Amino acid sequence: MRDESTRLALPAAGDATERPISIAIVAMGGQGGGVLTDWIVQLAEDQGWVAQSTSVPGVAQRTGATIYYIEAMPPLDGRKPVLALTPTPGDVDVVMAAEFMEAGRSILRGLVTPDRTTLIASDHRSFAIAEKIAPGNGIADQGAVTGAIGIAAKTEIVFDMNALAIAHGSVISAAMFGALAAAGVLPFNVESFRAVIRAGGKGANASLRTFDAALAQVQTGSFAAAAPEPAEATRPAPAPMEPGLAALVTRLKQQFPAPVQAMALAGLKKVIDFQDLAYGSEYLDLLDRLLAADRQCGGGDKAFAFTEAAAKYLANAMAYDDVIRVADLKTRAGRRARIANELELSQDSVLQTTEFMHPRMEEVIGMLPARLGRWLGGKPRLVGWLDRRVSKGRRVRTYSLPWFLALYAVGGFRGLRRATLRHAVETAHRDEWLAAATAAVRSNYQLGVEILQCRRLVKGYSDTHGRGLSKFDRTLAAIKLIERREDAADWARRLREAALKDSAGTELDGVIRTIKSFA
Amino acid sequence: MAERSFAREVEDLRLGHGDTFRGEGILAITKALLQSGVAYVGGYQGSPISHLMDVLADAKDVLDELGVVFQSSANEAAAAAMLSASVMYPLRGAVAWKSTVGTNVASDALANLASGGVTGGTMIIVGEDYGEGSSIMQERTHAFAMKSQMWLLDPRPDHECIVNLIEKGFELSEYSNTPVMLEVRVRACHMHGSFVCKDNLKPRHTIKDALNNPKRDVNRIVLPPAAYEHEQEKIKTRMPAAIRFVHENRLNEQFGPKQGKVGIIMQGGMYNNVIRALQYLGLSDAYGNTQVPLYVMNVTYPVIDSEVAEFCLDKEAVLIVEEGQPEYLEQAINTVLRRKDIQARIHGKDVLPMGGDYTAQVLLGGVRDFLERCEPRLLGNRPPAPDATPVLNHPAVERLKQVVPARPPGLCTGCPERPIFAAMKLVEEELGQHHVSADIGCHLFSILPPFNIGATTMGFGLGPASTSAFNVKADKRAIAVMGDGGFWHNGLTSGIGNAVFNKHDGVFVIVDNYYTSATGGQDILSSRATNTRRKTNNSIVQAVKGIGGQWVRQIDRTYDVGRMRDTLKEALTTKAEGPKVIVASSECMLNKQRRVRPQINKAIKDGVRTVKERFGVDEDVCTGDHACIRLSGCPSLSVKQLDDPLRDDPVAAIDNSCVGCGNCGEVAEAAVLCPSFYRADVIHNPTRWDRFKSKLSMAVIGWLQQRRDRKRPVLEALA
């Protein structure tokens, strides 16, 4: 570029060099972005402005991410402005995001810049498919979006507009329109916003309520959820603890160091709920042994991380998912109450539920006394013959008497659980795992913790459970290969994280191959 | 019909002289057709022109009043062939489709039409599905216009300009005896704007007139030697006529100062964004008051040599703004200047990208580069141009790239196609992966997570045809998927018929959801609703059998995952010869909900006994493995974090958008997943018997529950 260019003066074209107000709405298909767009266009046109909106419905309409774009400006001496069809990064006045990750995406597209953009975003989440299909926790980190908003936006209005809309019986577009009115970036008074909604007719009242609630929430600066929390007082005071339980709790408080008490208490609750007080006592015995090993290895300096991990995963291991537990959970009184509550069931309607169960011979064998179960397990042809009779999808009408009685009866097998084959198998597996962790913690504290955490891989029912177990076994076997290395704990963590990435275990196999290449 | 009314939009079509139309671009186009006095319209739906077809389909009264014939065409080739009505008769006609895919399908008929030429004005409205948000391959319609010699209009994205050009376009077509294409890009189709209307025109010559007074002229038919004559006629008569008309009627526009060292030539569709780019550079105001001479080609083919030459004559350099590749205009204009020995340098794809959208941001870069090279003095004291790079380079934003998940489109909540693909996944687990040819339609989303099924897609209705090579005996069979839309578009003959004829050994799944759902839920031959204007309820199974299919299975409830899986397995393993055809039918849930929801709400309000179904997950039974989601992908099946320190992973959860289709339960059952799903049936306005039964069983159940609860240690006290 030649030097002279910077010295030449270009006469300003006056007011006319002003650009239109530009608004980008980033949403997912089906979120009502089109309605919001129409409202804003109508609002501008009502004030005598020229407004143009564009969108790309296409395939994005089916839950994909999409952008609606609006430009508006008053005409000049009867001349219409020429309005652009796409947002220009760095030149957007208002970005409205109908979902929190979409707010993040709008920042990545450069639509939000600190010199001009007001970002109006709902911070509720609608998870993307990639977040949902991970066998572990695939949910994206909201904090990253919050952090980026702080950098990118000139002004931010962020709250759960979806919850607010639902609380007022409307949809998110009405709440966002209210937030836009409150933001004060459009030179139109609030009444003109309301007029647009009113002209829309259908559902206008609910929309107006939502609009006003959102407006008030932004203006008062309190972005709290709209619906008041149910008063604490309505909850009945807890019944006094029975002596057996109280004794266990006292023991827990006396024996275990403060940092692990909360987790141990949660664990204790879970195993007692699963079985009985004696099982709770067994839990504390096991945990006590692990605590002793923890102390020997200097766990005191490490906030007893080993014991805390044990308190968590031991409880999960002991409260394994068997048929008895499922039947018990499905027949509890609280369960029906919860469903009725979720459905907002009215007094004069009747609720029935249907369970989709598919018991297989494996589950039946698991419920048999250990010796009988083992014997039968050794007869594959007989098992196959039986399985063809047992294994089929069963629609269980939970609250019809015959089905309820059947489930209730299965739930009642709790007393016999300790004698079952499944219990024997689970106990053996559990002890082996604890032994491995205890051995590891003596030479490498963090590795011991990691091994405990590998229990997270075991979950699900039937085939899924089988896959989880196999991942668990492969992970522990791979850890064995590198247990003497200084960075063994890091590798153990990598293995576990890889195992939770995909269901087939492809990533896990990759890490195992890497380990084998140097171990 | 798809139970969706366009009554409000139809009212817009009635606007008269002096009224202001406010609305979507595609509707403005529809109105412009009526203002032009068309005698017939047709076309094939698809983004971005579906709306045009939908509104016309609902506008029977308006069309009848005017005497306009509307036909929904079987496919784009059929629509193009329909234009033959204007070959012999002075009938104005228009058809519309999604381009370039639709133009590909139509090109045989278009080429024949263009060769013989037309008597009545004919217009092909193409929704140019190019750039961001497009659902198809990235190509240009321009090539079709050039190869067949049809005039290509590319109006400025402004309703008034578009409407005016449609009216003028019909005149141009008649004046030059050539079909005219009007290209409108996706965003312009869905652009909200306004224009002042004229009255609708009744066609001067009607279809009825033509039928009653048939005409024929051998010279207009593509047969040697007439075909050779047509080529000469195109070159010697029609093209010069078109050039004369375009020039005399000033269809192309000039803006800004007459003279200048530099200028910009652009396709009409680029105008708005060019103005914005100039504005960023301080060279225009928001009202298009530009300091750089602009030549806006609302007609991009043919190029009007004299206008280009005149524009370039005094310039040192000219920038061509032409979206997409190859750079046809740039080449053409270079030729014009070389022939006339005009020295202006031509820039274009050297400063602008060869492919992709020409957004204001892209144009800003291109125009700035052009001016820096050719006339930097113009740039003067530049105002700061918008620039997001400092923000984008910030570490907090950089980090965001790893966090924000992709959000691909997927099947809707309750979609009846979901269980089909869940079943295919289950079969895959048992019999291994197979070669799957996918097809256009909602079912194409099966190629995305969580299903990841489908290896190729070759064009609408061509899923089955694209497995034709895989017709050998092997350990596995090929699977082809096609929708009911694709089936009637051409798949019956190109796919099934040919598979029967060639004794193809593959498996052919026809996904029948009662509509062409992906394009907005239009009725087709096999739609199950009664449509007073069309004959629906024509069975796909019978069509397949009629064409010779022998192994045909109909599954009339796709949600039966177990049956779906078993049928697929049978098809893949049976010894039967010839194509194995599975017709899997259930109504598109989007359309079904539109239809059923108001009925249900009304029934509940009226006190009629109604059962509403919804699915749920017992969160304490769910282990958070998400195997169910990997076989579903339903938007209403999501995950939630529990407030439980013992749980690491979120559990499955179903939100209140659930429509109770049953897929979750069926999949859990068929795949032996887990017992955490339940279906809740709520009986509204229960009968006395319902109440009695429920009361009785709940009394017993309540007693049993209390009995067991008494034995259980009370754990609530453990915080």
PDB file of C-alpha atoms in Angstrom, chain A residues 32-40 68 173:
ATOM      1  CA  GLY A  32     -39.213 -19.982  17.830  1.00  0.00           C
ATOM      2  CA  GLY A  33     -36.434 -17.793  16.439  1.00  0.00           C
ATOM      3  CA  GLY A  34     -38.693 -17.035  13.487  1.00  0.00           C
ATOM      4  CA  VAL A  35     -41.403 -15.593  15.735  1.00  0.00           C
ATOM      5  CA  LEU A  36     -38.917 -13.390  17.540  1.00  0.00           C
ATOM      6  CA  THR A  37     -37.548 -12.220  14.198  1.00  0.00           C
ATOM      7  CA  ASP A  38     -41.014 -11.320  12.954  1.00  0.00           C
ATOM      8  CA  TRP A  39     -41.721  -9.385  16.150  1.00  0.00           C
ATOM      9  CA  ILE A  40     -38.573  -7.308  15.818  1.00  0.00           C
ATOM     10  CA  TYR A  68     -31.736 -15.224  11.886  1.00  0.00           C
ATOM     11  CA  SER A 173     -39.050 -15.897  22.358  1.00  0.00           C
TER      12      SER A 173
END
